[in-house]
Amino acid sequence: MTTDHATPVGRALPRLERLEIELPSWGFADTGTRFGKFLQDAAAITIEDKLDDAAEVHRLTGSCPRVAIHVLWDVPAGGGAELAGLAAARGLRIGSINPNVFQDQCYKHGSVASEDAAVRRRAIAHLLDSVELGRACGSDVLSLWFADGTNYPGQGSVARRKRWFAEALREVHAAMPPSMRMLVEYKPFEPAFYHTDIADWGMAYVLAKAAGARAQVLVDTGHHLPGQNIEHIVAFLADEGMLGGFHFNDRHYADDDLTLGSIDPYRIFRIYLAICEAERALGRDLPVEFMVDQSHNLKPKVEAMVQTVVTAQELFAKALLVDLAELDAARARNDIVAAEECLKRAFATDVRAALAEWRVARGLPADPLAAHRASGYEARAAAARLPRKKAIGGSYA
Ligand code: PSV
Ligand code: MN
């Protein structure tokens, strides 16, 4: 296989080159489960560490110039301007701004859907501050996820909470600069276990419509009940012009935040194929944010992120190999087997050698993971961070 542009893989490369994958700052920090955290010597502590790690992934893959930040966890004293400077110093930009209206004690019973008007106001104020932060650091994506919901039947009025959500999102949308988009994420359960206020794509769609013209839906691949056909949702939203972005990860049981493609690569391939079909219909690249949302509790963070980006490129390349004209012809004949074979053939194609050549042609390592392992980055990060961790105390002391 060669990167000759006359070959099918070769023809896929220009689109692959335009695939920018946004990394989550929180994917580089120590994370755990509700049963505890297993700490890693090299895991990031500060926003500077997180940006260093993200820059390492970008250096190896050439595809990750933006980093998503979480407002409570990542903003330095100097605010958005300092944040943008820290990113720029590492050849990066700040990507989506993720407000946090789920950790403070006041949000125990919800944020914008709390029964308490003062709490609702405080949550909206934080969202408005997040808009300003985005303005200050040059981000044009406000990415909203709410933990709001109830744990017991009767605990809340679903309809009233829905109206509070619509009002809040409308107010925040009105404060956004014209260049900013609002992404509304949904999740069927957790941390609320009876009802979640934005439980599925339909609710996110309705609330995005209520918010305003620059609000769209964010599909986190881990936020679906078992058996859900995610590519169906993706195709439907894209055709409506309501697909705003992704949080890519993989899952086995619930919101497992596992490495992309580690459980079901064929599913991720089918999602990418839905994107390819939508792009053909649109005649250009979908204006969609390809973001990662993963917590690598046990894997080394940078390694897992490199693995994710490489996997995303391989699966997207395979989806780009699907011959859409042949697929359409098979569909027109109702030849289900031939149609499915179009997908299976593309998915079974080994694109790794061609992508290695493509990377080398771009001045990147042929094998980013091997290059990272050989670089000594992890050991250097551990040496620099461990003393700071010990100084902070906790389990490291
Ligand atoms: C919630 O499960 C979520 O998917 C949201 O996107 C958050 O921003 C992210 O995880 C990190 O907590
Ligand atoms: Mn998410």
mmCIF file of C-alpha atoms and ligand atoms in Angstrom:
data_model
loop_
_atom_site.group_PDB
_atom_site.id
_atom_site.type_symbol
_atom_site.label_atom_id
_atom_site.label_comp_id
_atom_site.label_asym_id
_atom_site.label_seq_id
_atom_site.Cartn_x
_atom_site.Cartn_y
_atom_site.Cartn_z
ATOM 1 C CA MET A 1 0.000 0.000 0.000
ATOM 2 C CA THR A 2 1.348 3.454 -0.804
ATOM 3 C CA THR A 3 0.364 7.031 -0.075
ATOM 4 C CA ASP A 4 0.096 7.584 -3.830
ATOM 5 C CA HIS A 5 -2.905 9.887 -4.169
ATOM 6 C CA ALA A 6 -4.269 7.704 -6.956
ATOM 7 C CA THR A 7 -4.957 4.887 -4.477
ATOM 8 C CA PRO A 8 -8.107 4.848 -2.304
ATOM 9 C CA VAL A 9 -6.066 5.468 0.866
ATOM 10 C CA GLY A 10 -4.137 8.200 -0.900
ATOM 11 C CA ARG A 11 -7.380 9.933 -1.829
ATOM 12 C CA ALA A 12 -8.461 9.814 1.821
ATOM 13 C CA LEU A 13 -5.362 11.593 3.080
ATOM 14 C CA PRO A 14 -6.275 15.230 2.355
ATOM 15 C CA ARG A 15 -9.449 14.842 4.461
ATOM 16 C CA LEU A 16 -7.502 13.086 7.174
ATOM 17 C CA GLU A 17 -5.050 15.942 7.199
ATOM 18 C CA ARG A 18 -7.909 18.329 8.007
ATOM 19 C CA LEU A 19 -9.115 16.152 10.911
ATOM 20 C CA GLU A 20 -8.278 18.143 14.029
ATOM 21 C CA ILE A 21 -8.779 16.287 17.281
ATOM 22 C CA GLU A 22 -9.229 18.349 20.427
ATOM 23 C CA LEU A 23 -7.679 16.898 23.569
ATOM 24 C CA PRO A 24 -9.251 17.241 27.025
ATOM 25 C CA SER A 25 -7.049 18.829 29.694
ATOM 26 C CA TRP A 26 -8.615 16.482 32.238
ATOM 27 C CA GLY A 27 -7.414 13.416 30.332
ATOM 28 C CA PHE A 28 -3.868 14.126 31.543
ATOM 29 C CA ALA A 29 -4.589 14.483 35.267
ATOM 30 C CA ASP A 30 -4.986 11.795 37.880
ATOM 31 C CA THR A 31 -8.517 10.439 37.749
ATOM 32 C CA GLY A 32 -10.250 7.519 39.333
ATOM 33 C CA THR A 33 -13.564 5.954 40.047
ATOM 34 C CA ARG A 34 -15.958 6.608 42.879
ATOM 35 C CA PHE A 35 -14.067 3.852 44.713
ATOM 36 C CA GLY A 36 -10.753 5.674 44.618
ATOM 37 C CA LYS A 37 -7.881 6.966 42.567
ATOM 38 C CA PHE A 38 -4.670 5.173 41.595
ATOM 39 C CA LEU A 39 -2.134 7.921 41.137
ATOM 40 C CA GLN A 40 0.536 8.087 38.440
ATOM 41 C CA ASP A 41 3.922 9.709 38.982
ATOM 42 C CA ALA A 42 3.826 11.396 35.566
ATOM 43 C CA ALA A 43 0.206 12.560 35.622
ATOM 44 C CA ALA A 44 -0.294 16.297 35.209
ATOM 45 C CA ILE A 45 -0.998 18.503 38.218
ATOM 46 C CA THR A 46 -1.248 22.023 36.851
ATOM 47 C CA ILE A 47 -2.642 23.461 33.644
ATOM 48 C CA GLU A 48 0.964 23.943 32.511
ATOM 49 C CA ASP A 49 1.600 20.199 32.912
ATOM 50 C CA LYS A 50 -1.599 19.380 31.044
ATOM 51 C CA LEU A 51 -0.659 21.676 28.176
ATOM 52 C CA ASP A 52 2.855 20.178 28.095
ATOM 53 C CA ASP A 53 1.299 16.730 27.729
ATOM 54 C CA ALA A 54 -1.111 17.895 25.055
ATOM 55 C CA ALA A 55 1.773 19.525 23.182
ATOM 56 C CA GLU A 56 3.636 16.212 23.302
ATOM 57 C CA VAL A 57 0.633 14.458 21.708
ATOM 58 C CA HIS A 58 0.443 17.180 19.060
ATOM 59 C CA ARG A 59 4.192 16.949 18.387
ATOM 60 C CA LEU A 60 3.828 13.216 17.762
ATOM 61 C CA THR A 61 0.604 13.234 15.745
ATOM 62 C CA GLY A 62 0.385 16.697 14.185
ATOM 63 C CA SER A 63 -3.402 16.605 14.615
ATOM 64 C CA CYS A 64 -4.162 18.064 18.028
ATOM 65 C CA PRO A 65 -3.566 21.817 18.112
ATOM 66 C CA ARG A 66 -6.406 22.546 20.574
ATOM 67 C CA VAL A 67 -7.021 21.663 24.207
ATOM 68 C CA ALA A 68 -10.411 21.712 25.900
ATOM 69 C CA ILE A 69 -10.397 23.177 29.386
ATOM 70 C CA HIS A 70 -12.632 22.741 32.405
ATOM 71 C CA VAL A 71 -13.239 26.084 34.093
ATOM 72 C CA LEU A 72 -12.846 25.110 37.753
ATOM 73 C CA TRP A 73 -9.840 22.919 37.177
ATOM 74 C CA ASP A 74 -7.718 24.793 34.674
ATOM 75 C CA VAL A 75 -7.941 28.568 34.817
ATOM 76 C CA PRO A 76 -4.812 30.341 36.130
ATOM 77 C CA ALA A 77 -4.956 33.522 38.187
ATOM 78 C CA GLY A 78 -4.391 35.602 35.054
ATOM 79 C CA GLY A 79 -7.594 34.255 33.487
ATOM 80 C CA GLY A 80 -8.245 33.732 29.799
ATOM 81 C CA ALA A 81 -5.383 35.882 28.544
ATOM 82 C CA GLU A 82 -2.841 33.935 30.609
ATOM 83 C CA LEU A 83 -4.432 30.660 29.535
ATOM 84 C CA ALA A 84 -4.158 31.603 25.873
ATOM 85 C CA GLY A 85 -0.518 32.612 26.426
ATOM 86 C CA LEU A 86 0.338 29.325 28.104
ATOM 87 C CA ALA A 87 -1.204 27.427 25.202
ATOM 88 C CA ALA A 88 0.454 29.586 22.547
ATOM 89 C CA ALA A 89 3.869 29.139 24.178
ATOM 90 C CA ARG A 90 3.465 25.434 23.468
ATOM 91 C CA GLY A 91 2.162 25.839 19.922
ATOM 92 C CA LEU A 92 -1.427 25.174 21.006
ATOM 93 C CA ARG A 93 -4.753 26.987 21.246
ATOM 94 C CA ILE A 94 -7.477 26.759 23.835
ATOM 95 C CA GLY A 95 -10.420 24.774 22.484
ATOM 96 C CA SER A 96 -13.799 24.342 24.081
ATOM 97 C CA ILE A 97 -14.619 25.966 27.399
ATOM 98 C CA ASN A 98 -16.350 23.535 29.761
ATOM 99 C CA PRO A 99 -18.097 25.302 32.649
ATOM 100 C CA ASN A 100 -18.473 23.464 35.920
ATOM 101 C CA VAL A 101 -21.850 23.722 37.607
ATOM 102 C CA PHE A 102 -21.720 20.309 39.200
ATOM 103 C CA GLN A 103 -19.060 20.278 41.895
ATOM 104 C CA ASP A 104 -19.843 23.069 44.315
ATOM 105 C CA GLN A 105 -21.939 22.116 47.342
ATOM 106 C CA CYS A 106 -24.665 24.510 46.258
ATOM 107 C CA TYR A 107 -25.329 22.280 43.241
ATOM 108 C CA LYS A 108 -26.276 19.278 45.359
ATOM 109 C CA HIS A 109 -29.853 19.592 44.098
ATOM 110 C CA GLY A 110 -29.050 20.858 40.638
ATOM 111 C CA SER A 111 -27.718 23.957 38.912
ATOM 112 C CA VAL A 112 -29.901 25.752 36.365
ATOM 113 C CA ALA A 113 -32.728 23.375 37.317
ATOM 114 C CA SER A 114 -32.357 23.783 41.085
ATOM 115 C CA GLU A 115 -35.533 24.599 43.010
ATOM 116 C CA ASP A 116 -33.543 27.408 44.616
ATOM 117 C CA ALA A 117 -33.638 30.594 42.504
ATOM 118 C CA ALA A 118 -30.360 31.816 44.035
ATOM 119 C CA VAL A 119 -28.592 28.630 42.952
ATOM 120 C CA ARG A 120 -30.039 28.902 39.446
ATOM 121 C CA ARG A 121 -28.747 32.481 39.273
ATOM 122 C CA ARG A 122 -25.312 31.452 40.507
ATOM 123 C CA ALA A 123 -25.120 28.709 37.874
ATOM 124 C CA ILE A 124 -26.119 31.122 35.118
ATOM 125 C CA ALA A 125 -23.546 33.627 36.387
ATOM 126 C CA HIS A 126 -20.862 30.930 36.094
ATOM 127 C CA LEU A 127 -21.994 30.126 32.550
ATOM 128 C CA LEU A 128 -21.873 33.826 31.654
ATOM 129 C CA ASP A 129 -18.367 34.060 33.174
ATOM 130 C CA SER A 130 -17.407 31.080 31.021
ATOM 131 C CA VAL A 131 -18.558 32.965 27.921
ATOM 132 C CA GLU A 132 -16.267 35.826 28.944
ATOM 133 C CA LEU A 133 -13.428 33.407 29.579
ATOM 134 C CA GLY A 134 -13.888 32.021 26.068
ATOM 135 C CA ARG A 135 -13.794 35.535 24.668
ATOM 136 C CA ALA A 136 -10.598 36.285 26.610
ATOM 137 C CA CYS A 137 -8.730 33.176 25.518
ATOM 138 C CA GLY A 138 -9.910 33.124 21.919
ATOM 139 C CA SER A 139 -12.152 30.090 22.211
ATOM 140 C CA ASP A 140 -15.326 30.000 20.179
ATOM 141 C CA VAL A 141 -16.926 26.897 21.670
ATOM 142 C CA LEU A 142 -18.888 26.800 24.905
ATOM 143 C CA SER A 143 -19.436 23.136 25.720
ATOM 144 C CA LEU A 144 -22.178 22.496 28.256
ATOM 145 C CA TRP A 145 -22.738 19.397 30.312
ATOM 146 C CA PHE A 146 -25.066 19.421 33.314
ATOM 147 C CA ALA A 147 -25.231 16.897 36.097
ATOM 148 C CA ASP A 148 -28.787 18.052 36.872
ATOM 149 C CA GLY A 149 -31.373 15.402 37.513
ATOM 150 C CA THR A 150 -33.157 13.609 40.310
ATOM 151 C CA ASN A 151 -32.580 10.372 42.157
ATOM 152 C CA TYR A 152 -36.100 9.505 43.236
ATOM 153 C CA PRO A 153 -39.599 9.546 41.781
ATOM 154 C CA GLY A 154 -41.412 12.686 42.828
ATOM 155 C CA GLN A 155 -38.235 14.567 43.679
ATOM 156 C CA GLY A 156 -38.650 17.205 40.970
ATOM 157 C CA SER A 157 -41.024 18.587 38.391
ATOM 158 C CA VAL A 158 -39.595 17.480 35.068
ATOM 159 C CA ALA A 159 -41.532 20.091 33.088
ATOM 160 C CA ARG A 160 -40.592 22.985 35.376
ATOM 161 C CA ARG A 161 -36.942 21.980 35.300
ATOM 162 C CA LYS A 162 -37.097 21.815 31.509
ATOM 163 C CA ARG A 163 -38.386 25.384 31.358
ATOM 164 C CA TRP A 164 -35.624 26.578 33.706
ATOM 165 C CA PHE A 165 -33.095 24.932 31.401
ATOM 166 C CA ALA A 166 -34.529 26.611 28.308
ATOM 167 C CA GLU A 167 -34.502 30.022 30.017
ATOM 168 C CA ALA A 168 -30.931 29.626 31.240
ATOM 169 C CA LEU A 169 -29.544 28.474 27.908
ATOM 170 C CA ARG A 170 -31.345 31.295 26.108
ATOM 171 C CA GLU A 171 -29.799 33.870 28.445
ATOM 172 C CA VAL A 172 -26.309 32.428 28.028
ATOM 173 C CA HIS A 173 -26.697 32.164 24.263
ATOM 174 C CA ALA A 174 -27.691 35.831 24.098
ATOM 175 C CA ALA A 175 -24.430 36.753 25.845
ATOM 176 C CA MET A 176 -22.206 34.837 23.423
ATOM 177 C CA PRO A 177 -20.218 36.743 20.814
ATOM 178 C CA PRO A 178 -21.331 36.005 17.227
ATOM 179 C CA SER A 179 -18.315 33.771 16.655
ATOM 180 C CA MET A 180 -19.151 31.493 19.590
ATOM 181 C CA ARG A 181 -21.145 28.271 19.390
ATOM 182 C CA MET A 182 -22.891 26.516 22.251
ATOM 183 C CA LEU A 183 -22.771 22.724 22.412
ATOM 184 C CA VAL A 184 -25.372 20.945 24.535
ATOM 185 C CA GLU A 185 -24.311 17.517 25.804
ATOM 186 C CA TYR A 186 -26.715 14.823 26.964
ATOM 187 C CA LYS A 187 -26.344 11.823 29.228
ATOM 188 C CA PRO A 188 -29.003 9.302 30.258
ATOM 189 C CA PHE A 189 -27.876 8.769 33.840
ATOM 190 C CA GLU A 190 -25.112 9.466 36.366
ATOM 191 C CA PRO A 191 -24.697 11.232 38.652
ATOM 192 C CA ALA A 192 -28.497 11.373 38.805
ATOM 193 C CA PHE A 193 -30.024 7.928 38.736
ATOM 194 C CA TYR A 194 -33.759 8.472 38.330
ATOM 195 C CA HIS A 195 -33.965 11.175 35.688
ATOM 196 C CA THR A 196 -31.381 13.379 34.007
ATOM 197 C CA ASP A 197 -32.673 16.737 32.790
ATOM 198 C CA ILE A 198 -30.914 16.410 29.405
ATOM 199 C CA ALA A 199 -31.088 12.650 29.018
ATOM 200 C CA ASP A 200 -30.850 12.118 25.283
ATOM 201 C CA TRP A 201 -30.162 13.762 21.913
ATOM 202 C CA GLY A 202 -33.813 14.714 21.463
ATOM 203 C CA MET A 203 -33.867 16.726 24.694
ATOM 204 C CA ALA A 204 -30.529 18.305 23.827
ATOM 205 C CA TYR A 205 -31.925 19.172 20.394
ATOM 206 C CA VAL A 206 -35.027 20.829 21.843
ATOM 207 C CA LEU A 207 -32.994 22.834 24.359
ATOM 208 C CA ALA A 208 -30.415 23.838 21.745
ATOM 209 C CA LYS A 209 -33.238 25.083 19.508
ATOM 210 C CA ALA A 210 -34.673 27.008 22.442
ATOM 211 C CA ALA A 211 -31.278 28.530 23.206
ATOM 212 C CA GLY A 212 -30.654 30.103 19.819
ATOM 213 C CA ALA A 213 -29.271 29.738 16.327
ATOM 214 C CA ARG A 214 -25.702 28.958 17.373
ATOM 215 C CA ALA A 215 -26.545 26.115 19.741
ATOM 216 C CA GLN A 216 -26.144 22.497 18.637
ATOM 217 C CA VAL A 217 -25.975 19.026 20.120
ATOM 218 C CA LEU A 218 -22.811 17.353 21.414
ATOM 219 C CA VAL A 219 -22.663 13.560 21.093
ATOM 220 C CA ASP A 220 -20.508 11.900 23.749
ATOM 221 C CA THR A 221 -20.136 8.331 22.492
ATOM 222 C CA GLY A 222 -20.233 7.034 26.076
ATOM 223 C CA HIS A 223 -23.549 8.684 26.904
ATOM 224 C CA HIS A 224 -26.062 6.187 25.568
ATOM 225 C CA LEU A 225 -28.017 3.315 26.961
ATOM 226 C CA PRO A 226 -26.972 -0.174 25.799
ATOM 227 C CA GLY A 227 -28.054 -1.021 22.282
ATOM 228 C CA GLN A 228 -28.436 2.585 21.133
ATOM 229 C CA ASN A 229 -27.558 3.089 17.464
ATOM 230 C CA ILE A 230 -25.224 6.084 17.789
ATOM 231 C CA GLU A 231 -24.474 6.479 14.079
ATOM 232 C CA HIS A 232 -28.194 6.865 13.487
ATOM 233 C CA ILE A 233 -28.230 9.825 15.879
ATOM 234 C CA VAL A 234 -25.120 11.283 14.230
ATOM 235 C CA ALA A 235 -26.579 11.012 10.716
ATOM 236 C CA PHE A 236 -29.908 12.462 11.818
ATOM 237 C CA LEU A 237 -28.407 15.428 13.680
ATOM 238 C CA ALA A 238 -25.898 16.165 10.916
ATOM 239 C CA ASP A 239 -28.662 16.238 8.332
ATOM 240 C CA GLU A 240 -30.562 18.707 10.523
ATOM 241 C CA GLY A 241 -27.475 20.900 10.854
ATOM 242 C CA MET A 242 -27.679 20.249 14.587
ATOM 243 C CA LEU A 243 -24.558 18.151 15.124
ATOM 244 C CA GLY A 244 -22.118 20.423 16.923
ATOM 245 C CA GLY A 245 -19.434 18.112 18.158
ATOM 246 C CA PHE A 246 -18.297 14.854 19.638
ATOM 247 C CA HIS A 247 -16.791 13.639 22.835
ATOM 248 C CA PHE A 248 -15.073 10.520 21.595
ATOM 249 C CA ASN A 249 -14.316 7.589 23.869
ATOM 250 C CA ASP A 250 -15.380 3.963 24.101
ATOM 251 C CA ARG A 251 -17.579 2.079 26.513
ATOM 252 C CA HIS A 252 -18.536 -1.403 27.513
ATOM 253 C CA TYR A 253 -21.102 -0.873 30.246
ATOM 254 C CA ALA A 254 -21.839 2.804 30.787
ATOM 255 C CA ASP A 255 -19.888 6.067 30.665
ATOM 256 C CA ASP A 256 -16.630 4.134 30.947
ATOM 257 C CA ASP A 257 -14.426 6.796 29.280
ATOM 258 C CA LEU A 258 -12.261 4.100 27.698
ATOM 259 C CA THR A 259 -9.808 4.614 24.843
ATOM 260 C CA LEU A 260 -11.439 5.169 21.460
ATOM 261 C CA GLY A 261 -11.947 1.920 19.575
ATOM 262 C CA SER A 262 -10.724 -0.243 22.429
ATOM 263 C CA ILE A 263 -14.070 -2.005 22.777
ATOM 264 C CA ASP A 264 -15.921 -1.624 19.491
ATOM 265 C CA PRO A 265 -13.856 -0.149 16.655
ATOM 266 C CA TYR A 266 -16.529 -1.100 14.095
ATOM 267 C CA ARG A 267 -18.983 1.188 15.867
ATOM 268 C CA ILE A 268 -16.556 4.116 15.719
ATOM 269 C CA PHE A 269 -15.959 3.324 12.048
ATOM 270 C CA ARG A 270 -19.723 3.466 11.429
ATOM 271 C CA ILE A 271 -19.931 6.827 13.188
ATOM 272 C CA TYR A 272 -17.143 8.157 10.964
ATOM 273 C CA LEU A 273 -18.967 6.752 7.942
ATOM 274 C CA ALA A 274 -22.091 8.697 8.969
ATOM 275 C CA ILE A 275 -19.871 11.790 8.988
ATOM 276 C CA CYS A 276 -18.457 10.962 5.540
ATOM 277 C CA GLU A 277 -21.976 10.584 4.139
ATOM 278 C CA ALA A 278 -23.063 13.851 5.743
ATOM 279 C CA GLU A 279 -20.019 15.608 4.285
ATOM 280 C CA ARG A 280 -20.840 14.285 0.838
ATOM 281 C CA ALA A 281 -24.384 15.648 1.162
ATOM 282 C CA LEU A 282 -23.072 18.995 2.404
ATOM 283 C CA GLY A 283 -20.317 19.208 -0.195
ATOM 284 C CA ARG A 284 -17.699 20.185 2.403
ATOM 285 C CA ASP A 285 -16.307 19.227 5.809
ATOM 286 C CA LEU A 286 -18.889 19.193 8.569
ATOM 287 C CA PRO A 287 -18.346 22.143 10.914
ATOM 288 C CA VAL A 288 -18.132 19.802 13.872
ATOM 289 C CA GLU A 289 -15.751 19.651 16.848
ATOM 290 C CA PHE A 290 -13.962 16.319 17.140
ATOM 291 C CA MET A 291 -13.134 16.225 20.817
ATOM 292 C CA VAL A 292 -11.904 13.454 23.056
ATOM 293 C CA ASP A 293 -13.419 12.912 26.492
ATOM 294 C CA GLN A 294 -11.566 10.103 28.214
ATOM 295 C CA SER A 295 -10.217 9.363 31.659
ATOM 296 C CA HIS A 296 -7.312 6.989 31.548
ATOM 297 C CA ASN A 297 -7.385 5.763 35.100
ATOM 298 C CA LEU A 298 -4.849 3.001 34.623
ATOM 299 C CA LYS A 299 -3.058 3.613 31.317
ATOM 300 C CA PRO A 300 -0.254 6.201 31.162
ATOM 301 C CA LYS A 301 -2.061 9.369 30.107
ATOM 302 C CA VAL A 302 0.004 10.543 27.147
ATOM 303 C CA GLU A 303 0.351 7.027 25.746
ATOM 304 C CA ALA A 304 -3.396 6.540 25.906
ATOM 305 C CA MET A 305 -4.001 9.845 24.187
ATOM 306 C CA VAL A 306 -1.544 9.040 21.397
ATOM 307 C CA GLN A 307 -3.242 5.669 20.996
ATOM 308 C CA THR A 308 -6.590 7.469 20.758
ATOM 309 C CA VAL A 309 -5.483 9.889 18.053
ATOM 310 C CA VAL A 310 -3.836 7.173 15.973
ATOM 311 C CA THR A 311 -6.949 5.008 16.297
ATOM 312 C CA ALA A 312 -9.190 7.911 15.293
ATOM 313 C CA GLN A 313 -7.073 8.482 12.181
ATOM 314 C CA GLU A 314 -7.098 4.799 11.251
ATOM 315 C CA LEU A 315 -10.850 4.440 11.677
ATOM 316 C CA PHE A 316 -11.611 7.685 9.876
ATOM 317 C CA ALA A 317 -9.311 6.600 7.026
ATOM 318 C CA LYS A 318 -11.174 3.298 6.788
ATOM 319 C CA ALA A 319 -14.517 5.126 6.683
ATOM 320 C CA LEU A 320 -13.166 7.347 3.907
ATOM 321 C CA LEU A 321 -12.358 4.169 1.950
ATOM 322 C CA VAL A 322 -16.031 3.230 1.680
ATOM 323 C CA ASP A 323 -17.007 3.671 -1.942
ATOM 324 C CA LEU A 324 -20.147 5.760 -1.485
ATOM 325 C CA ALA A 325 -21.132 5.521 -5.162
ATOM 326 C CA GLU A 326 -20.946 1.737 -5.017
ATOM 327 C CA LEU A 327 -22.844 1.815 -1.727
ATOM 328 C CA ASP A 328 -25.588 3.932 -3.279
ATOM 329 C CA ALA A 329 -25.825 1.619 -6.264
ATOM 330 C CA ALA A 330 -26.215 -1.399 -3.982
ATOM 331 C CA ARG A 331 -28.870 0.453 -1.978
ATOM 332 C CA ALA A 332 -30.759 1.328 -5.163
ATOM 333 C CA ARG A 333 -30.873 -2.369 -6.079
ATOM 334 C CA ASN A 334 -31.888 -3.274 -2.521
ATOM 335 C CA ASP A 335 -28.771 -5.415 -2.485
ATOM 336 C CA ILE A 336 -28.284 -5.464 1.247
ATOM 337 C CA VAL A 337 -25.399 -7.893 1.157
ATOM 338 C CA ALA A 338 -23.417 -5.850 -1.376
ATOM 339 C CA ALA A 339 -24.082 -2.692 0.626
ATOM 340 C CA GLU A 340 -22.836 -4.259 3.827
ATOM 341 C CA GLU A 341 -19.820 -5.680 2.002
ATOM 342 C CA CYS A 342 -18.827 -2.117 1.034
ATOM 343 C CA LEU A 343 -18.508 -1.362 4.736
ATOM 344 C CA LYS A 344 -16.803 -4.620 5.654
ATOM 345 C CA ARG A 345 -14.234 -4.341 2.891
ATOM 346 C CA ALA A 346 -13.239 -0.838 3.950
ATOM 347 C CA PHE A 347 -13.157 -1.746 7.629
ATOM 348 C CA ALA A 348 -10.958 -4.791 6.927
ATOM 349 C CA THR A 349 -8.405 -2.762 4.951
ATOM 350 C CA ASP A 350 -5.146 -2.387 6.816
ATOM 351 C CA VAL A 351 -4.338 1.322 6.531
ATOM 352 C CA ARG A 352 -1.459 1.371 8.997
ATOM 353 C CA ALA A 353 1.434 1.229 6.515
ATOM 354 C CA ALA A 354 -0.097 3.986 4.381
ATOM 355 C CA LEU A 355 -0.660 6.185 7.425
ATOM 356 C CA ALA A 356 2.910 5.599 8.590
ATOM 357 C CA GLU A 357 4.159 6.830 5.196
ATOM 358 C CA TRP A 358 1.773 9.774 5.387
ATOM 359 C CA ARG A 359 3.140 10.745 8.785
ATOM 360 C CA VAL A 360 6.725 10.565 7.628
ATOM 361 C CA ALA A 361 5.848 12.741 4.630
ATOM 362 C CA ARG A 362 4.493 15.312 7.113
ATOM 363 C CA GLY A 363 7.678 15.203 9.171
ATOM 364 C CA LEU A 364 6.069 13.136 11.909
ATOM 365 C CA PRO A 365 7.187 9.838 13.416
ATOM 366 C CA ALA A 366 5.902 6.826 11.475
ATOM 367 C CA ASP A 367 4.795 5.258 14.753
ATOM 368 C CA PRO A 368 3.836 8.006 17.246
ATOM 369 C CA LEU A 369 3.414 5.614 20.156
ATOM 370 C CA ALA A 370 6.810 3.992 19.643
ATOM 371 C CA ALA A 371 8.376 7.438 19.252
ATOM 372 C CA HIS A 372 6.788 8.569 22.499
ATOM 373 C CA ARG A 373 7.996 5.496 24.348
ATOM 374 C CA ALA A 374 11.508 6.008 23.007
ATOM 375 C CA SER A 375 11.539 9.715 23.868
ATOM 376 C CA GLY A 376 11.809 9.390 27.643
ATOM 377 C CA TYR A 377 9.036 11.997 28.021
ATOM 378 C CA GLU A 378 7.159 9.994 30.645
ATOM 379 C CA ALA A 379 10.226 9.515 32.857
ATOM 380 C CA ARG A 380 11.121 13.205 32.596
ATOM 381 C CA ALA A 381 7.562 14.222 33.454
ATOM 382 C CA ALA A 382 7.549 11.885 36.458
ATOM 383 C CA ALA A 383 10.895 13.239 37.675
ATOM 384 C CA ALA A 384 9.656 16.805 37.419
ATOM 385 C CA ARG A 385 6.192 16.213 38.861
ATOM 386 C CA LEU A 386 6.703 13.674 41.619
ATOM 387 C CA PRO A 387 8.512 16.050 44.001
ATOM 388 C CA ARG A 388 5.681 18.560 43.533
ATOM 389 C CA LYS A 389 3.133 15.847 44.216
ATOM 390 C CA LYS A 390 4.933 14.808 47.366
ATOM 391 C CA ALA A 391 4.994 18.414 48.476
ATOM 392 C CA ILE A 392 1.235 18.635 47.991
ATOM 393 C CA GLY A 393 0.809 15.536 50.137
ATOM 394 C CA GLY A 394 -2.111 13.139 50.018
ATOM 395 C CA SER A 395 -1.377 9.598 48.902
ATOM 396 C CA TYR A 396 2.007 10.687 47.609
ATOM 397 C CA ALA A 397 3.377 11.816 50.950
HETATM 398 C C1 PSV B 1 -19.731 13.993 31.882
HETATM 399 O O1 PSV B 1 -19.777 12.619 32.052
HETATM 400 C C2 PSV B 1 -18.724 14.397 30.822
HETATM 401 O O2 PSV B 1 -18.870 13.575 29.676
HETATM 402 C C3 PSV B 1 -18.827 15.859 30.468
HETATM 403 O O3 PSV B 1 -18.463 16.067 29.118
HETATM 404 C C4 PSV B 1 -17.810 16.478 31.347
HETATM 405 O O4 PSV B 1 -17.402 17.734 30.887
HETATM 406 C C5 PSV B 1 -16.711 15.439 31.265
HETATM 407 O O5 PSV B 1 -17.412 14.208 31.315
HETATM 408 C C6 PSV B 1 -15.651 15.518 32.333
HETATM 409 O O6 PSV B 1 -16.222 15.473 33.607
HETATM 410 MN MN MN B 2 -18.430 14.279 27.701
#
